[in-house]
Amino acid sequence: MNAYYEELKTYIEKSAALGTALSMLHWDNETLAPEEAIKNTSGVLGILSGEYYHTAVNDKVMELLEKLSQPKEQETLDWKEKAIVKNMAKDIEKIKVIPAEEYMEFEALTSEAAAIWAKAKQNDDYASYMPTLDRIIEIQKKFAGYRAKEGQKLYDILLDDYEEGFTTKELDEFFGRIREAVVPLLAKVREKGEVDKSYNERFFASDKQAEFGKFLAEYVGFDFKRGVLAESEHPFTMEFHNHDVRITTHYYENNLESSIFSIIHEAGHALYEMGVSDELTLTPVGSGTSMGMHESQSRFYENMLGRSKAFWTPIWDKLKDTFPESLCDVSLDQFIAGINKAEPGFIRTESDELTYSLHIMVRYEIERMIFNNEIETKDLPKVWNEKYQEYLGMTPPNDRLGILQDLHWSGGSFGYFPSYALGNAVAAQLYHYMNQKMPIEKLLLESDLSSIREFLKENIHKWGKTKTTNEMLMEITGEPLNAEYYITYLTEKYGK
Amino acid sequence: MNAYYEELKTYIEKSAALGTALSMLHWDNETLAPEEAIKNTSGVLGILSGEYYHTAVNDKVMELLEKLSQPKEQETLDWKEKAIVKNMAKDIEKIKVIPAEEYMEFEALTSEAAAIWAKAKQNDDYASYMPTLDRIIEIQKKFAGYRAKEGQKLYDILLDDYEEGFTTKELDEFFGRIREAVVPLLAKVREKGEVDKSYNERFFASDKQAEFGKFLAEYVGFDFKRGVLAESEHPFTMEFHNHDVRITTHYYENNLESSIFSIIHEAGHALYEMGVSDELTLTPVGSGTSMGMHESQSRFYENMLGRSKAFWTPIWDKLKDTFPESLCDVSLDQFIAGINKAEPGFIRTESDELTYSLHIMVRYEIERMIFNNEIETKDLPKVWNEKYQEYLGMTPPNDRLGILQDLHWSGGSFGYFPSYALGNAVAAQLYHYMNQKMPIEKLLLESDLSSIREFLKENIHKWGKTKTTNEMLMEITGEPLNAEYYITYLTEKYGK
C-alpha cells in the first residue's frame, strides 16, 4: 500500500469511528432518548463534533491529500483509493474555511434544535422555535459566505452540496417545467370528481401497523439482520455502515397510508445503503452518492412499485387480514384508487405523486428568498401559507400543518428539498429504462422483487460514492438527467 | 479557577464525551443493533476506546494530577474538584500500567463477546463461547499481573476495583458466615413444605407485562423524563449522565416475577444515578460510588421494599386487573408467599433472598480458582455444576441454566459478583437503621415512597463518588459494613 495512503487511513478510520458515534447519538436522540437528556448530551455532541472536525480537517490530512492527488502517487492507488482521495479532497475544500469552534457550535445547536422543533410542532408554536431557526439560518449564511467565490449566490453553494452541478439556474428551469405541466394536470384531475378514501381514516392499531410494516419492509428486501425499524416523530433512514442501516416511521392510528408508504420509502433508501459494496464499508465513499440519487431509490420503491396494482395484488389479502374490521368493505381497486388519489393536502410526506413537487417548489422558493435576504425568519409562516394558497389552492389552518411539518431546517439542511424533486425525476428515468429490460409488472405480480433489487444494486448501490448521479444515469440509460421522463410519467398516469 | 484544574477540565470533558459515546454504542449493541452490525461496529468501539484511553491516560494528565495533588494547589480547589482529582489519580494509577493497544484489543474483544455469549446461551453451546472466554480470562490475568504488587494475589486486585478494601481475606470470612447461617436455615425452610406458586408460570402477555412494568418503575420513583425502560437479553442499568439513566428487562411470557423484580431492581440502581447532584454531572465522580453500594440500592428496592406485603397492598388490584385471567384465583397473601418462597433454583437473577448469596458464593469460589490458576476454562461448567450440587443441592441440567446464565464474564467483569452479596449486607444495615427513623411499612401502605427515596438521595445518591461506602455507612449508621444485620434479617424473615 502507498505509504501516504496508509497514513491517511488512520485518519479515515478515526473519522469513521467518530462519525458512527455521532450518528448513534443522533439516532438515539430522535428515537429513544428521554426528554431531559439532550441538555447534557448536546454538550457531548459538541465535543465529539469538534474531534470529528479536527480529525478530518487538519494540516496533515491536507498535506497527505495533496500528495496523493499528484499523478505519480495516483498511479499506485487502486480505484477505491482514488475515489476516496478525490472525495476527501473535495469535502475538505468545503469545510476547511469554516473555523472549528463555529462548526462545533453549529453541531450543538442543531442537536438541541431537533427537540425544540419537535415540541414546537406538537404545540403548534412557531414562536418558540423561531429564535433557534433564525440562528441556524444566520450560521448557514455565514458558512456559505465563507465558501462563496466572487459573485456566487449563497443558495447555489448549498444546492451543490446535495446534488453536484445543480444551481438555481437549472432548478428554476426544472420547476418551471413542473409548474407548466403539473398545475393544469391537477386542475383536470380535480374536475373529474372525488375518489372516496375515507377508509384510510378508520382505526388502525399501532401494533398491527407495526406488524404489517415489518412484513412490508422485508417484502421489498429490507434485511433485518442488517437493519432496524423504529419509531420517531418524522420518518428517516440512518446508516452506520452497510451492515447496520436503520429506518423509522410514525404510526398514526387514524391514517394507514402514512406508515405504509413511509416504510416503503425509507426501505428504498435503506436498500441503497445495504447494497453498497463491502469493499467500501466505513470509508468516505461507503454510502449513497447524492441526495437526489438517494431519493430516486426511495421514490422508485414508494411510487413506481409501491403504488401499483401489481405490487398490491399478491399482498392485498395479508393487509385485509391484518385489519379485518377497518378494511372489510374495501376492495383492492378502491385501495389502489385511494393510494393514487391526487388531491392537494398540507403535508408533504403524505402528499400524492402529482402534488408532491409543488410542495417542494414552495420550499425551494422560500429557501431561495432566505439566502437572497429577501425575507425575515419571523415572516416565514406567512409566506409559506401564501405559497400554499397560490400553488395548491389551500391555506394551512395552523403552522403544525404548515411550516412546522418538516425536520430539515432544524438540522440546518437548506438546499436539501430540491433533491427530492430531482429524485422523482431520476426515478422516472430509471423506471422508463428498466421497464424495457425486465417485465416489472409481471415480477411484482409474482412477488419477485429480486431482479429489480439486483439491477439497482449492481448498477447503482454497490458503487457508493465512487460514481456521480449523472455518470450512472449515462451508463444505465445513455443520457444524463432528463426531466421529461418525469413529466411524461405524471401526464400518462394522471391524464387517464 | 485553578489554572492547572482548568487545563485538566478539557481532558475531563473529552473523556466524558468519548465515554458517553462508548456507552451509547454498548447500550445499542445490547438492546437494538441488528445481528450483522457488530463486526464493523466493534472496530469502531476499538478505535474510540483507544481515543478514550489516550485522553484519560497521558503524560500531560499525569503531570496535572501530580501538581494538583500538592497541598499548595489543593488549597485552591473546592470539595468537588478535590474529589475529582483524587478519583482520577487513583484510576490512572490502575490503568497506566496497561499498554494502550492491549486495552483497545480488550475493549474490542469484550464488545464482540457479548453477542457470542448471547448466542451460546441461546443454543446451550458453551464450546462456541469457550475460546472467547478463555481469551478474556487470559487478558484479565495479564492486566492484573501488570498491577500486582509483590506477593499480591491477582484476584484481590480485581475485588478492590469493585469494592475498595475488600480482599479474599474479608470475603472468605464473609461467605463463611453466610454458609454457617444460610445452609441450615435453607434446610429448615425446605422441611416446612411447599409453597404453591404455580400461578407464576401461567401466561402473562409481554405487552401487558411491559405496561405494568412501566407503572411499577414510575411507582418506585423512576423518572421517565430522565430515563428509558427497554428490553435486552439480560437486565441491566446504564447511565449516560444523571439526566439520562436507562434500565432494561426481559419479558418471559411464562414467568411474571422475572420482569417485575428485575424492573424494581434496576429502578433501584437507576434512582441512585438519577439522584446524583447536578454539580457532579459528567465528571469522574458523577456516578455511584461502588458496585457494592449500587447493589445495596437495587436490593433495598427489590427485596426490603418490593417483597413486602405493605408494598403490594396498595397496588395488588392493579396487578390483578392487568392479568385478570392468570391471577383470577390468586390472593394477595398467596402472592406474597410466592414472591418470598425460598427454594433452590438454577438462575441467580431469579433466586430468592435466602439462596441468593449461595449463587454468589459459587461464582466467588470459581473466580478465586481461575485467578489462582487452579482451573482451566474448559472445566468451568463441570466445577460450576458440582458446586451447585454442593451448596444448593441440585445439578444444572444444561449450561444455559448453568454457567452460561450471566453476562458478566463476557464483559471481563471478574471480581464483580461478590459485590452483589456485599450489597445485600449494606441494604440490610441501611434498612435496620432507616426503620428506626421512619415508619417504612406505614409509608408503603400509603403508597408514599418519597421520604424513603429522599433519605437515600440526601445521604447516598447525591454524593456520587465523593464518599466511599464505608464513609457513608459510618455517617448514616455509625458503623462500617457489618454482615450481622444481613444474617439477622435473613434469620428473622425465614426463621418464622
GROMACS .gro file of N, CA, C and O in nm, chain B residues 248-332:
model
  340
  744THR      N    1  -3.311  -0.198   3.159
  744THR     CA    2  -3.371  -0.297   3.069
  744THR      C    3  -3.429  -0.411   3.151
  744THR      O    4  -3.396  -0.431   3.267
  745THR      N    5  -3.517  -0.485   3.085
  745THR     CA    6  -3.569  -0.608   3.142
  745THR      C    7  -3.586  -0.707   3.028
  745THR      O    8  -3.558  -0.677   2.913
  746HIS      N    9  -3.631  -0.827   3.063
  746HIS     CA   10  -3.660  -0.928   2.962
  746HIS      C   11  -3.796  -0.986   2.999
  746HIS      O   12  -3.816  -1.026   3.113
  747TYR      N   13  -3.889  -0.985   2.905
  747TYR     CA   14  -4.022  -1.038   2.935
  747TYR      C   15  -4.031  -1.185   2.896
  747TYR      O   16  -4.014  -1.218   2.779
  748TYR      N   17  -4.056  -1.269   2.996
  748TYR     CA   18  -4.084  -1.410   2.970
  748TYR      C   19  -4.233  -1.429   2.989
  748TYR      O   20  -4.285  -1.398   3.098
  749GLU      N   21  -4.299  -1.483   2.890
  749GLU     CA   22  -4.446  -1.489   2.898
  749GLU      C   23  -4.496  -1.596   2.994
  749GLU      O   24  -4.614  -1.600   3.025
  750ASN      N   25  -4.406  -1.680   3.042
  750ASN     CA   26  -4.447  -1.777   3.143
  750ASN      C   27  -4.374  -1.757   3.274
  750ASN      O   28  -4.346  -1.852   3.347
  751ASN      N   29  -4.340  -1.633   3.301
  751ASN     CA   30  -4.276  -1.601   3.429
  751ASN      C   31  -4.299  -1.454   3.461
  751ASN      O   32  -4.230  -1.366   3.411
  752LEU      N   33  -4.399  -1.432   3.545
  752LEU     CA   34  -4.437  -1.294   3.578
  752LEU      C   35  -4.333  -1.226   3.666
  752LEU      O   36  -4.298  -1.110   3.645
  753GLU      N   37  -4.281  -1.300   3.764
  753GLU     CA   38  -4.189  -1.240   3.861
  753GLU      C   39  -4.061  -1.187   3.797
  753GLU      O   40  -4.003  -1.091   3.844
  754SER      N   41  -4.018  -1.255   3.693
  754SER     CA   42  -3.890  -1.219   3.633
  754SER      C   43  -3.884  -1.071   3.595
  754SER      O   44  -3.793  -0.999   3.633
  755SER      N   45  -3.983  -1.025   3.519
  755SER     CA   46  -3.977  -0.884   3.479
  755SER      C   47  -4.010  -0.791   3.596
  755SER      O   48  -3.947  -0.687   3.613
  756ILE      N   49  -4.106  -0.830   3.679
  756ILE     CA   50  -4.144  -0.743   3.792
  756ILE      C   51  -4.023  -0.711   3.880
  756ILE      O   52  -3.992  -0.596   3.909
  757PHE      N   53  -3.953  -0.816   3.921
  757PHE     CA   54  -3.846  -0.789   4.017
  757PHE      C   55  -3.718  -0.739   3.951
  757PHE      O   56  -3.640  -0.666   4.013
  758SER      N   57  -3.699  -0.771   3.823
  758SER     CA   58  -3.583  -0.710   3.758
  758SER      C   59  -3.608  -0.561   3.737
  758SER      O   60  -3.516  -0.480   3.747
  759ILE      N   61  -3.732  -0.525   3.712
  759ILE     CA   62  -3.761  -0.381   3.694
  759ILE      C   63  -3.744  -0.305   3.826
  759ILE      O   64  -3.681  -0.198   3.830
  760ILE      N   65  -3.796  -0.360   3.936
  760ILE     CA   66  -3.777  -0.290   4.065
  760ILE      C   67  -3.628  -0.282   4.097
  760ILE      O   68  -3.577  -0.179   4.142
  761HIS      N   69  -3.558  -0.391   4.071
  761HIS     CA   70  -3.414  -0.397   4.098
  761HIS      C   71  -3.338  -0.290   4.018
  761HIS      O   72  -3.263  -0.209   4.074
  762GLU      N   73  -3.359  -0.290   3.887
  762GLU     CA   74  -3.286  -0.194   3.803
  762GLU      C   75  -3.330  -0.051   3.833
  762GLU      O   76  -3.249   0.041   3.826
  763ALA      N   77  -3.457  -0.034   3.868
  763ALA     CA   78  -3.503   0.101   3.906
  763ALA      C   79  -3.428   0.149   4.030
  763ALA      O   80  -3.397   0.267   4.043
  764GLY      N   81  -3.398   0.056   4.120
  764GLY     CA   82  -3.320   0.092   4.239
  764GLY      C   83  -3.181   0.143   4.200
  764GLY      O   84  -3.133   0.245   4.253
  765HIS      N   85  -3.120   0.075   4.104
  765HIS     CA   86  -2.992   0.125   4.052
  765HIS      C   87  -3.009   0.263   3.988
  765HIS      O   88  -2.929   0.354   4.007
  766ALA      N   89  -3.116   0.274   3.908
  766ALA     CA   90  -3.137   0.398   3.833
  766ALA      C   91  -3.162   0.516   3.925
  766ALA      O   92  -3.113   0.627   3.901
  767LEU      N   93  -3.236   0.492   4.035
  767LEU     CA   94  -3.264   0.602   4.129
  767LEU      C   95  -3.133   0.656   4.187
  767LEU      O   96  -3.121   0.777   4.211
  768TYR      N   97  -3.040   0.566   4.209
  768TYR     CA   98  -2.907   0.610   4.256
  768TYR      C   99  -2.847   0.709   4.156
  768TYR      O  100  -2.810   0.822   4.191
  769GLU      N  101  -2.842   0.670   4.030
  769GLU     CA  102  -2.779   0.756   3.928
  769GLU      C  103  -2.858   0.884   3.904
  769GLU      O  104  -2.799   0.991   3.882
  770MET      N  105  -2.990   0.873   3.906
  770MET     CA  106  -3.073   0.993   3.885
  770MET      C  107  -3.059   1.090   4.002
  770MET      O  108  -3.083   1.209   3.988
  771GLY      N  109  -3.021   1.036   4.119
  771GLY     CA  110  -3.012   1.118   4.239
  771GLY      C  111  -2.879   1.190   4.257
  771GLY      O  112  -2.864   1.272   4.347
  772VAL      N  113  -2.783   1.158   4.171
  772VAL     CA  114  -2.652   1.225   4.181
  772VAL      C  115  -2.671   1.376   4.158
  772VAL      O  116  -2.747   1.417   4.070
  773SER      N  117  -2.600   1.454   4.235
  773SER     CA  118  -2.612   1.600   4.226
  773SER      C  119  -2.574   1.652   4.087
  773SER      O  120  -2.477   1.605   4.027
  774ASP      N  121  -2.648   1.752   4.040
  774ASP     CA  122  -2.615   1.816   3.912
  774ASP      C  123  -2.475   1.878   3.913
  774ASP      O  124  -2.415   1.897   3.808
  775GLU      N  125  -2.425   1.908   4.030
  775GLU     CA  126  -2.290   1.964   4.039
  775GLU      C  127  -2.184   1.865   3.990
  775GLU      O  128  -2.072   1.904   3.960
  776LEU      N  129  -2.219   1.736   3.987
  776LEU     CA  130  -2.120   1.633   3.954
  776LEU      C  131  -2.142   1.570   3.815
  776LEU      O  132  -2.064   1.486   3.772
  777THR      N  133  -2.247   1.616   3.746
  777THR     CA  134  -2.282   1.558   3.616
  777THR      C  135  -2.164   1.552   3.518
  777THR      O  136  -2.092   1.652   3.502
  778LEU      N  137  -2.147   1.437   3.457
  778LEU     CA  138  -2.043   1.417   3.354
  778LEU      C  139  -1.901   1.446   3.403
  778LEU      O  140  -1.813   1.480   3.325
  779THR      N  141  -1.880   1.432   3.534
  779THR     CA  142  -1.744   1.437   3.587
  779THR      C  143  -1.706   1.295   3.630
  779THR      O  144  -1.793   1.208   3.639
  780PRO      N  145  -1.578   1.271   3.660
  780PRO     CA  146  -1.537   1.136   3.701
  780PRO      C  147  -1.600   1.092   3.833
  780PRO      O  148  -1.592   0.974   3.866
  781VAL      N  149  -1.660   1.182   3.909
  781VAL     CA  150  -1.726   1.141   4.033
  781VAL      C  151  -1.878   1.152   4.024
  781VAL      O  152  -1.948   1.151   4.126
  782GLY      N  153  -1.928   1.158   3.901
  782GLY     CA  154  -2.071   1.180   3.880
  782GLY      C  155  -2.156   1.055   3.872
  782GLY      O  156  -2.265   1.058   3.815
  783SER      N  157  -2.110   0.944   3.929
  783SER     CA  158  -2.195   0.824   3.934
  783SER      C  159  -2.174   0.752   4.067
  783SER      O  160  -2.098   0.798   4.151
  784GLY      N  161  -2.245   0.641   4.085
  784GLY     CA  162  -2.245   0.571   4.213
  784GLY      C  163  -2.105   0.533   4.260
  784GLY      O  164  -2.016   0.507   4.179
  785THR      N  165  -2.089   0.525   4.391
  785THR     CA  166  -1.954   0.516   4.447
  785THR      C  167  -1.888   0.380   4.430
  785THR      O  168  -1.766   0.373   4.415
  786SER      N  169  -1.966   0.273   4.434
  786SER     CA  170  -1.907   0.139   4.418
  786SER      C  171  -2.016   0.042   4.377
  786SER      O  172  -2.136   0.072   4.389
  787MET      N  173  -1.972  -0.074   4.329
  787MET     CA  174  -2.068  -0.176   4.289
  787MET      C  175  -2.148  -0.225   4.409
  787MET      O  176  -2.266  -0.252   4.400
  788GLY      N  177  -2.082  -0.238   4.524
  788GLY     CA  178  -2.149  -0.287   4.642
  788GLY      C  179  -2.258  -0.190   4.686
  788GLY      O  180  -2.372  -0.229   4.714
  789MET      N  181  -2.227  -0.062   4.691
  789MET     CA  182  -2.327   0.037   4.730
  789MET      C  183  -2.439   0.042   4.627
  789MET      O  184  -2.556   0.056   4.662
  790HIS      N  185  -2.401   0.029   4.499
  790HIS     CA  186  -2.504   0.028   4.395
  790HIS      C  187  -2.600  -0.088   4.417
  790HIS      O  188  -2.723  -0.072   4.412
  791GLU      N  189  -2.543  -0.204   4.442
  791GLU     CA  190  -2.626  -0.322   4.460
  791GLU      C  191  -2.712  -0.311   4.587
  791GLU      O  192  -2.822  -0.365   4.593
  792SER      N  193  -2.662  -0.239   4.685
  792SER     CA  194  -2.744  -0.220   4.806
  792SER      C  195  -2.872  -0.145   4.772
  792SER      O  196  -2.978  -0.172   4.828
  793GLN      N  197  -2.862  -0.049   4.681
  793GLN     CA  198  -2.979   0.029   4.645
  793GLN      C  199  -3.080  -0.054   4.565
  793GLN      O  200  -3.201  -0.047   4.588
  794SER      N  201  -3.030  -0.133   4.471
  794SER     CA  202  -3.122  -0.215   4.393
  794SER      C  203  -3.186  -0.322   4.480
  794SER      O  204  -3.306  -0.350   4.468
  795ARG      N  205  -3.109  -0.381   4.571
  795ARG     CA  206  -3.162  -0.486   4.659
  795ARG      C  207  -3.258  -0.428   4.762
  795ARG      O  208  -3.354  -0.493   4.804
  796PHE      N  209  -3.228  -0.309   4.807
  796PHE     CA  210  -3.317  -0.242   4.902
  796PHE      C  211  -3.457  -0.230   4.839
  796PHE      O  212  -3.558  -0.265   4.901
  797TYR      N  213  -3.462  -0.180   4.716
  797TYR     CA  214  -3.591  -0.167   4.649
  797TYR      C  215  -3.652  -0.302   4.614
  797TYR      O  216  -3.770  -0.326   4.637
  798GLU      N  217  -3.569  -0.391   4.561
  798GLU     CA  218  -3.622  -0.520   4.517
  798GLU      C  219  -3.672  -0.603   4.636
  798GLU      O  220  -3.783  -0.655   4.633
  799ASN      N  221  -3.589  -0.615   4.740
  799ASN     CA  222  -3.621  -0.708   4.849
  799ASN      C  223  -3.685  -0.644   4.971
  799ASN      O  224  -3.795  -0.681   5.011
  800MET      N  225  -3.614  -0.548   5.030
  800MET     CA  226  -3.665  -0.490   5.155
  800MET      C  227  -3.801  -0.426   5.130
  800MET      O  228  -3.892  -0.441   5.210
  801LEU      N  229  -3.814  -0.350   5.021
  801LEU     CA  230  -3.944  -0.290   4.991
  801LEU      C  231  -4.028  -0.384   4.904
  801LEU      O  232  -4.140  -0.420   4.940
  802GLY      N  233  -3.974  -0.424   4.790
  802GLY     CA  234  -4.054  -0.487   4.685
  802GLY      C  235  -4.108  -0.625   4.716
  802GLY      O  236  -4.196  -0.673   4.644
  803ARG      N  237  -4.058  -0.692   4.818
  803ARG     CA  238  -4.113  -0.823   4.852
  803ARG      C  239  -4.200  -0.818   4.978
  803ARG      O  240  -4.238  -0.921   5.033
  804SER      N  241  -4.229  -0.696   5.025
  804SER     CA  242  -4.309  -0.684   5.147
  804SER      C  243  -4.458  -0.676   5.113
  804SER      O  244  -4.496  -0.627   5.007
  805LYS      N  245  -4.539  -0.721   5.206
  805LYS     CA  246  -4.684  -0.713   5.185
  805LYS      C  247  -4.729  -0.567   5.180
  805LYS      O  248  -4.818  -0.530   5.102
  806ALA      N  249  -4.665  -0.485   5.261
  806ALA     CA  250  -4.703  -0.342   5.263
  806ALA      C  251  -4.684  -0.277   5.126
  806ALA      O  252  -4.762  -0.192   5.086
  807PHE      N  253  -4.580  -0.318   5.055
  807PHE     CA  254  -4.555  -0.261   4.922
  807PHE      C  255  -4.666  -0.298   4.825
  807PHE      O  256  -4.713  -0.216   4.746
  808TRP      N  257  -4.709  -0.426   4.831
  808TRP     CA  258  -4.804  -0.475   4.732
  808TRP      C  259  -4.949  -0.444   4.765
  808TRP      O  260  -5.035  -0.443   4.675
  809THR      N  261  -4.978  -0.419   4.893
  809THR     CA  262  -5.118  -0.397   4.931
  809THR      C  263  -5.186  -0.288   4.845
  809THR      O  264  -5.293  -0.312   4.789
  810PRO      N  265  -5.125  -0.170   4.828
  810PRO     CA  266  -5.197  -0.068   4.751
  810PRO      C  267  -5.202  -0.096   4.600
  810PRO      O  268  -5.286  -0.038   4.532
  811ILE      N  269  -5.115  -0.181   4.547
  811ILE     CA  270  -5.112  -0.197   4.401
  811ILE      C  271  -5.152  -0.338   4.355
  811ILE      O  272  -5.143  -0.370   4.237
  812TRP      N  273  -5.198  -0.417   4.450
  812TRP     CA  274  -5.236  -0.555   4.416
  812TRP      C  275  -5.351  -0.559   4.315
  812TRP      O  276  -5.348  -0.636   4.218
  813ASP      N  277  -5.451  -0.473   4.333
  813ASP     CA  278  -5.564  -0.473   4.241
  813ASP      C  279  -5.520  -0.436   4.099
  813ASP      O  280  -5.570  -0.489   4.001
  814LYS      N  281  -5.427  -0.344   4.094
  814LYS     CA  282  -5.375  -0.301   3.964
  814LYS      C  283  -5.310  -0.421   3.891
  814LYS      O  284  -5.329  -0.440   3.771
  815LEU      N  285  -5.233  -0.498   3.966
  815LEU     CA  286  -5.169  -0.615   3.905
  815LEU      C  287  -5.274  -0.718   3.861
  815LEU      O  288  -5.266  -0.772   3.750
  816LYS      N  289  -5.371  -0.742   3.946
  816LYS     CA  290  -5.477  -0.838   3.910
  816LYS      C  291  -5.556  -0.791   3.788
  816LYS      O  292  -5.592  -0.870   3.702
  817ASP      N  293  -5.581  -0.661   3.781
  817ASP     CA  294  -5.656  -0.607   3.667
  817ASP      C  295  -5.577  -0.619   3.538
  817ASP      O  296  -5.634  -0.627   3.429
  818THR      N  297  -5.445  -0.618   3.550
  818THR     CA  298  -5.362  -0.630   3.430
  818THR      C  299  -5.366  -0.773   3.376
  818THR      O  300  -5.357  -0.795   3.256
  819PHE      N  301  -5.378  -0.869   3.467
  819PHE     CA  302  -5.381  -1.010   3.427
  819PHE      C  303  -5.504  -1.078   3.489
  819PHE      O  304  -5.490  -1.166   3.575
  820PRO      N  305  -5.622  -1.037   3.447
  820PRO     CA  306  -5.743  -1.085   3.514
  820PRO      C  307  -5.759  -1.237   3.507
  820PRO      O  308  -5.808  -1.297   3.603
  821GLU      N  309  -5.715  -1.297   3.397
  821GLU     CA  310  -5.734  -1.442   3.386
  821GLU      C  311  -5.629  -1.518   3.466
  821GLU      O  312  -5.662  -1.604   3.546
  822SER      N  313  -5.502  -1.482   3.444
  822SER     CA  314  -5.396  -1.563   3.504
  822SER      C  315  -5.384  -1.545   3.655
  822SER      O  316  -5.326  -1.628   3.722
  823LEU      N  317  -5.440  -1.435   3.706
  823LEU     CA  318  -5.432  -1.416   3.852
  823LEU      C  319  -5.569  -1.425   3.920
  823LEU      O  320  -5.584  -1.390   4.037
  824CYS      N  321  -5.669  -1.475   3.847
  824CYS     CA  322  -5.808  -1.469   3.898
  824CYS      C  323  -5.823  -1.539   4.033
  824CYS      O  324  -5.897  -1.492   4.119
  825ASP      N  325  -5.752  -1.648   4.053
  825ASP     CA  326  -5.771  -1.725   4.176
  825ASP      C  327  -5.656  -1.708   4.276
  825ASP      O  328  -5.637  -1.790   4.365
  826VAL      N  329  -5.577  -1.600   4.256
  826VAL     CA  330  -5.461  -1.580   4.344
  826VAL      C  331  -5.491  -1.466   4.441
  826VAL      O  332  -5.535  -1.359   4.399
  827SER      N  333  -5.467  -1.489   4.570
  827SER     CA  334  -5.490  -1.383   4.669
  827SER      C  335  -5.359  -1.310   4.696
  827SER      O  336  -5.250  -1.360   4.663
  828LEU      N  337  -5.370  -1.192   4.756
  828LEU     CA  338  -5.251  -1.115   4.789
  828LEU      C  339  -5.158  -1.198   4.878
  828LEU      O  340  -5.037  -1.201   4.857
   0.00000   0.00000   0.00000
